[in-house]
Amino acid sequence: RIMKNDKKKQIPLEKVKTIILSVIVSIILWVAIINVVNPDVTETIYNIPIATTGLSELREKGFVMTNTDSLPQCNVKVRGKRKNIIESKDKITAVINISDFNKSGEILAAVNINSPTGISVERQSVTNVIAQIENGYEKQIPIVIKQENVPYDKVIESKAENEDITI
């Protein structure tokens, strides 16, 4: 017959205390390094919409940009102090400026990344986009006020401030 050893190995209490203390000290040191030292980190910020500036200047020249709503989004890899990046993620923007455009057609526009002081841009997923520029025109449309499905005795006299609108 083979006899089984029913005695379980027990970890000495002192060793358990040492392990727990080590874990606690490690966590405290990690928190101190992250918050006090505030190390430089690299992080990618995803899906930044590309804004368009210079639309009014373009309109003054008789042109309009027709694809402002279909521009892609941009991913940006930035570097800076950890705390700065956490606090400034929503202040990093991607912009194209079309104020200098003076002809219609598909025109390549550079995407500029604006970031707060202390945060540098290492890489961006979109560097250029195509701006679809077309001849603009204005049209006068008369304003007509109608009250439908209202009983005759409930009709309210209505008058527009302007007789027409320019689009």
PDB file of C-alpha atoms in Angstrom:
ATOM      1  CA  ARG A   1       0.000   0.000   0.000  1.00  0.00           C
ATOM      2  CA  ILE A   2       0.992   3.484  -0.792  1.00  0.00           C
ATOM      3  CA  MET A   3       0.218   6.099   1.799  1.00  0.00           C
ATOM      4  CA  LYS A   4      -0.707   9.578   0.736  1.00  0.00           C
ATOM      5  CA  ASN A   5       0.794  12.575   2.392  1.00  0.00           C
ATOM      6  CA  ASP A   6      -2.217  14.568   3.593  1.00  0.00           C
ATOM      7  CA  LYS A   7      -0.188  17.479   4.829  1.00  0.00           C
ATOM      8  CA  LYS A   8      -0.580  20.533   2.654  1.00  0.00           C
ATOM      9  CA  LYS A   9       2.338  22.828   2.100  1.00  0.00           C
ATOM     10  CA  GLN A  10       1.672  26.079   3.856  1.00  0.00           C
ATOM     11  CA  ILE A  11       3.266  29.370   2.968  1.00  0.00           C
ATOM     12  CA  PRO A  12       4.773  30.931   6.048  1.00  0.00           C
ATOM     13  CA  LEU A  13       2.906  33.984   7.335  1.00  0.00           C
ATOM     14  CA  GLU A  14       5.999  36.161   7.066  1.00  0.00           C
ATOM     15  CA  LYS A  15       6.302  35.377   3.345  1.00  0.00           C
ATOM     16  CA  VAL A  16       2.640  36.329   2.741  1.00  0.00           C
ATOM     17  CA  LYS A  17       3.161  39.616   4.558  1.00  0.00           C
ATOM     18  CA  THR A  18       6.256  40.334   2.456  1.00  0.00           C
ATOM     19  CA  ILE A  19       4.375  39.643  -0.805  1.00  0.00           C
ATOM     20  CA  ILE A  20       1.449  41.904   0.179  1.00  0.00           C
ATOM     21  CA  LEU A  21       3.813  44.681   1.240  1.00  0.00           C
ATOM     22  CA  SER A  22       5.732  44.369  -2.053  1.00  0.00           C
ATOM     23  CA  VAL A  23       2.544  44.698  -4.094  1.00  0.00           C
ATOM     24  CA  ILE A  24       1.432  47.769  -2.107  1.00  0.00           C
ATOM     25  CA  VAL A  25       4.836  49.461  -2.465  1.00  0.00           C
ATOM     26  CA  SER A  26       4.869  48.688  -6.208  1.00  0.00           C
ATOM     27  CA  ILE A  27       1.462  50.309  -6.691  1.00  0.00           C
ATOM     28  CA  ILE A  28       2.492  53.400  -4.720  1.00  0.00           C
ATOM     29  CA  LEU A  29       5.703  53.757  -6.751  1.00  0.00           C
ATOM     30  CA  TRP A  30       3.793  53.320 -10.025  1.00  0.00           C
ATOM     31  CA  VAL A  31       1.263  56.018  -9.076  1.00  0.00           C
ATOM     32  CA  ALA A  32       4.093  58.343  -8.004  1.00  0.00           C
ATOM     33  CA  ILE A  33       5.968  57.893 -11.276  1.00  0.00           C
ATOM     34  CA  ILE A  34       2.866  58.439 -13.411  1.00  0.00           C
ATOM     35  CA  ASN A  35       1.628  61.507 -11.514  1.00  0.00           C
ATOM     36  CA  VAL A  36       4.737  63.164 -10.140  1.00  0.00           C
ATOM     37  CA  VAL A  37       7.304  62.430 -12.801  1.00  0.00           C
ATOM     38  CA  ASN A  38       4.714  62.892 -15.617  1.00  0.00           C
ATOM     39  CA  PRO A  39       6.703  61.002 -18.258  1.00  0.00           C
ATOM     40  CA  ASP A  40       6.740  61.697 -21.997  1.00  0.00           C
ATOM     41  CA  VAL A  41       4.364  59.375 -23.815  1.00  0.00           C
ATOM     42  CA  THR A  42       3.316  58.735 -27.387  1.00  0.00           C
ATOM     43  CA  GLU A  43      -0.371  58.245 -28.096  1.00  0.00           C
ATOM     44  CA  THR A  44      -2.591  57.993 -31.155  1.00  0.00           C
ATOM     45  CA  ILE A  45      -5.784  60.035 -31.200  1.00  0.00           C
ATOM     46  CA  TYR A  46      -8.380  58.574 -33.534  1.00  0.00           C
ATOM     47  CA  ASN A  47     -11.154  60.003 -35.728  1.00  0.00           C
ATOM     48  CA  ILE A  48     -10.416  63.721 -35.628  1.00  0.00           C
ATOM     49  CA  PRO A  49     -12.837  65.449 -38.015  1.00  0.00           C
ATOM     50  CA  ILE A  50     -11.229  67.686 -40.640  1.00  0.00           C
ATOM     51  CA  ALA A  51     -12.596  71.224 -40.394  1.00  0.00           C
ATOM     52  CA  THR A  52     -12.601  73.738 -43.239  1.00  0.00           C
ATOM     53  CA  THR A  53     -11.601  77.397 -42.907  1.00  0.00           C
ATOM     54  CA  GLY A  54     -11.800  80.113 -45.544  1.00  0.00           C
ATOM     55  CA  LEU A  55     -15.325  79.324 -46.740  1.00  0.00           C
ATOM     56  CA  SER A  56     -16.456  82.958 -46.572  1.00  0.00           C
ATOM     57  CA  GLU A  57     -13.392  84.171 -48.508  1.00  0.00           C
ATOM     58  CA  LEU A  58     -14.066  81.513 -51.131  1.00  0.00           C
ATOM     59  CA  ARG A  59     -17.714  82.612 -51.353  1.00  0.00           C
ATOM     60  CA  GLU A  60     -16.619  86.235 -51.856  1.00  0.00           C
ATOM     61  CA  LYS A  61     -14.687  85.062 -54.933  1.00  0.00           C
ATOM     62  CA  GLY A  62     -17.821  83.383 -56.311  1.00  0.00           C
ATOM     63  CA  PHE A  63     -16.980  79.777 -55.414  1.00  0.00           C
ATOM     64  CA  VAL A  64     -18.275  77.167 -52.986  1.00  0.00           C
ATOM     65  CA  MET A  65     -16.829  73.939 -51.607  1.00  0.00           C
ATOM     66  CA  THR A  66     -19.311  71.129 -52.101  1.00  0.00           C
ATOM     67  CA  ASN A  67     -17.694  68.249 -50.188  1.00  0.00           C
ATOM     68  CA  THR A  68     -17.174  69.700 -46.694  1.00  0.00           C
ATOM     69  CA  ASP A  69     -19.426  67.019 -45.198  1.00  0.00           C
ATOM     70  CA  SER A  70     -17.619  64.114 -46.850  1.00  0.00           C
ATOM     71  CA  LEU A  71     -14.032  64.807 -45.792  1.00  0.00           C
ATOM     72  CA  PRO A  72     -12.341  61.842 -44.089  1.00  0.00           C
ATOM     73  CA  GLN A  73     -11.379  61.773 -40.435  1.00  0.00           C
ATOM     74  CA  CYS A  74      -7.738  61.876 -39.394  1.00  0.00           C
ATOM     75  CA  ASN A  75      -5.763  59.804 -36.880  1.00  0.00           C
ATOM     76  CA  VAL A  76      -2.860  61.631 -35.252  1.00  0.00           C
ATOM     77  CA  LYS A  77       0.108  60.226 -33.337  1.00  0.00           C
ATOM     78  CA  VAL A  78       1.293  62.774 -30.763  1.00  0.00           C
ATOM     79  CA  ARG A  79       4.062  62.978 -28.189  1.00  0.00           C
ATOM     80  CA  GLY A  80       4.179  64.979 -24.990  1.00  0.00           C
ATOM     81  CA  LYS A  81       3.810  64.857 -21.249  1.00  0.00           C
ATOM     82  CA  ARG A  82       1.211  62.293 -20.226  1.00  0.00           C
ATOM     83  CA  LYS A  83      -0.881  64.813 -18.285  1.00  0.00           C
ATOM     84  CA  ASN A  84      -0.834  67.339 -21.180  1.00  0.00           C
ATOM     85  CA  ILE A  85      -2.055  64.750 -23.670  1.00  0.00           C
ATOM     86  CA  ILE A  86      -4.847  63.552 -21.364  1.00  0.00           C
ATOM     87  CA  GLU A  87      -6.032  67.127 -20.756  1.00  0.00           C
ATOM     88  CA  SER A  88      -5.707  68.262 -24.399  1.00  0.00           C
ATOM     89  CA  LYS A  89      -7.060  65.400 -26.516  1.00  0.00           C
ATOM     90  CA  ASP A  90     -10.134  67.400 -27.512  1.00  0.00           C
ATOM     91  CA  LYS A  91      -8.015  70.474 -28.383  1.00  0.00           C
ATOM     92  CA  ILE A  92      -6.098  68.723 -31.169  1.00  0.00           C
ATOM     93  CA  THR A  93      -7.710  69.649 -34.492  1.00  0.00           C
ATOM     94  CA  ALA A  94      -7.256  68.929 -38.185  1.00  0.00           C
ATOM     95  CA  VAL A  95      -7.947  71.817 -40.580  1.00  0.00           C
ATOM     96  CA  ILE A  96      -7.774  72.682 -44.263  1.00  0.00           C
ATOM     97  CA  ASN A  97      -7.691  76.320 -45.381  1.00  0.00           C
ATOM     98  CA  ILE A  98      -9.334  77.029 -48.735  1.00  0.00           C
ATOM     99  CA  SER A  99      -9.283  80.852 -48.610  1.00  0.00           C
ATOM    100  CA  ASP A 100      -6.545  81.071 -51.290  1.00  0.00           C
ATOM    101  CA  PHE A 101      -8.358  78.902 -53.847  1.00  0.00           C
ATOM    102  CA  ASN A 102      -9.483  80.848 -56.898  1.00  0.00           C
ATOM    103  CA  LYS A 103     -10.727  78.321 -59.449  1.00  0.00           C
ATOM    104  CA  SER A 104     -13.235  75.512 -59.662  1.00  0.00           C
ATOM    105  CA  GLY A 105     -12.375  71.808 -59.816  1.00  0.00           C
ATOM    106  CA  GLU A 106     -10.773  69.225 -57.564  1.00  0.00           C
ATOM    107  CA  ILE A 107      -7.994  70.936 -55.653  1.00  0.00           C
ATOM    108  CA  LEU A 108      -5.535  69.245 -53.297  1.00  0.00           C
ATOM    109  CA  ALA A 109      -5.604  70.858 -49.849  1.00  0.00           C
ATOM    110  CA  ALA A 110      -3.018  70.252 -47.119  1.00  0.00           C
ATOM    111  CA  VAL A 111      -4.343  69.025 -43.750  1.00  0.00           C
ATOM    112  CA  ASN A 112      -2.774  70.995 -40.897  1.00  0.00           C
ATOM    113  CA  ILE A 113      -2.828  69.604 -37.368  1.00  0.00           C
ATOM    114  CA  ASN A 114      -3.181  72.144 -34.572  1.00  0.00           C
ATOM    115  CA  SER A 115      -2.026  70.999 -31.149  1.00  0.00           C
ATOM    116  CA  PRO A 116      -1.539  72.764 -27.823  1.00  0.00           C
ATOM    117  CA  THR A 117       1.907  73.870 -26.651  1.00  0.00           C
ATOM    118  CA  GLY A 118       3.966  70.964 -25.378  1.00  0.00           C
ATOM    119  CA  ILE A 119       2.365  68.380 -27.659  1.00  0.00           C
ATOM    120  CA  SER A 120       4.136  67.530 -30.896  1.00  0.00           C
ATOM    121  CA  VAL A 121       2.647  65.720 -33.876  1.00  0.00           C
ATOM    122  CA  GLU A 122       4.705  62.715 -34.931  1.00  0.00           C
ATOM    123  CA  ARG A 123       2.446  61.347 -37.653  1.00  0.00           C
ATOM    124  CA  GLN A 124      -0.965  61.911 -39.221  1.00  0.00           C
ATOM    125  CA  SER A 125      -2.999  59.468 -41.295  1.00  0.00           C
ATOM    126  CA  VAL A 126      -4.322  62.095 -43.740  1.00  0.00           C
ATOM    127  CA  THR A 127      -1.931  64.739 -45.068  1.00  0.00           C
ATOM    128  CA  ASN A 128      -3.988  66.008 -48.026  1.00  0.00           C
ATOM    129  CA  VAL A 129      -7.625  65.931 -49.099  1.00  0.00           C
ATOM    130  CA  ILE A 130      -9.360  66.844 -52.321  1.00  0.00           C
ATOM    131  CA  ALA A 131     -11.545  69.936 -52.032  1.00  0.00           C
ATOM    132  CA  GLN A 132     -14.323  69.996 -54.606  1.00  0.00           C
ATOM    133  CA  ILE A 133     -14.656  73.663 -55.606  1.00  0.00           C
ATOM    134  CA  GLU A 134     -17.499  74.797 -57.828  1.00  0.00           C
ATOM    135  CA  ASN A 135     -18.774  78.089 -59.161  1.00  0.00           C
ATOM    136  CA  GLY A 136     -21.166  79.552 -56.664  1.00  0.00           C
ATOM    137  CA  TYR A 137     -24.317  81.384 -57.480  1.00  0.00           C
ATOM    138  CA  GLU A 138     -26.952  83.271 -55.593  1.00  0.00           C
ATOM    139  CA  LYS A 139     -30.641  82.923 -56.090  1.00  0.00           C
ATOM    140  CA  GLN A 140     -33.439  85.094 -54.769  1.00  0.00           C
ATOM    141  CA  ILE A 141     -36.387  83.020 -53.572  1.00  0.00           C
ATOM    142  CA  PRO A 142     -39.631  84.690 -52.497  1.00  0.00           C
ATOM    143  CA  ILE A 143     -40.971  83.796 -49.065  1.00  0.00           C
ATOM    144  CA  VAL A 144     -44.539  82.559 -49.085  1.00  0.00           C
ATOM    145  CA  ILE A 145     -46.347  81.863 -45.811  1.00  0.00           C
ATOM    146  CA  LYS A 146     -49.123  79.308 -45.944  1.00  0.00           C
ATOM    147  CA  GLN A 147     -51.347  78.060 -43.152  1.00  0.00           C
ATOM    148  CA  GLU A 148     -52.680  74.673 -44.109  1.00  0.00           C
ATOM    149  CA  ASN A 149     -55.360  72.600 -42.386  1.00  0.00           C
ATOM    150  CA  VAL A 150     -56.431  75.538 -40.237  1.00  0.00           C
ATOM    151  CA  PRO A 151     -60.132  76.457 -39.967  1.00  0.00           C
ATOM    152  CA  TYR A 152     -60.922  79.836 -41.557  1.00  0.00           C
ATOM    153  CA  ASP A 153     -61.796  81.437 -38.202  1.00  0.00           C
ATOM    154  CA  LYS A 154     -58.423  80.308 -36.727  1.00  0.00           C
ATOM    155  CA  VAL A 155     -56.185  81.740 -39.453  1.00  0.00           C
ATOM    156  CA  ILE A 156     -53.602  84.144 -38.030  1.00  0.00           C
ATOM    157  CA  GLU A 157     -52.355  87.036 -40.101  1.00  0.00           C
ATOM    158  CA  SER A 158     -48.688  86.328 -40.712  1.00  0.00           C
ATOM    159  CA  LYS A 159     -46.063  88.385 -42.439  1.00  0.00           C
ATOM    160  CA  ALA A 160     -42.402  87.604 -43.071  1.00  0.00           C
ATOM    161  CA  GLU A 161     -39.780  90.147 -42.061  1.00  0.00           C
ATOM    162  CA  ASN A 162     -38.287  89.903 -45.564  1.00  0.00           C
ATOM    163  CA  GLU A 163     -40.133  89.297 -48.810  1.00  0.00           C
ATOM    164  CA  ASP A 164     -37.405  87.054 -50.192  1.00  0.00           C
ATOM    165  CA  ILE A 165     -34.276  85.183 -49.171  1.00  0.00           C
ATOM    166  CA  THR A 166     -30.912  84.885 -50.888  1.00  0.00           C
ATOM    167  CA  ILE A 167     -29.450  81.435 -51.177  1.00  0.00           C
TER     168      ILE A 167
END
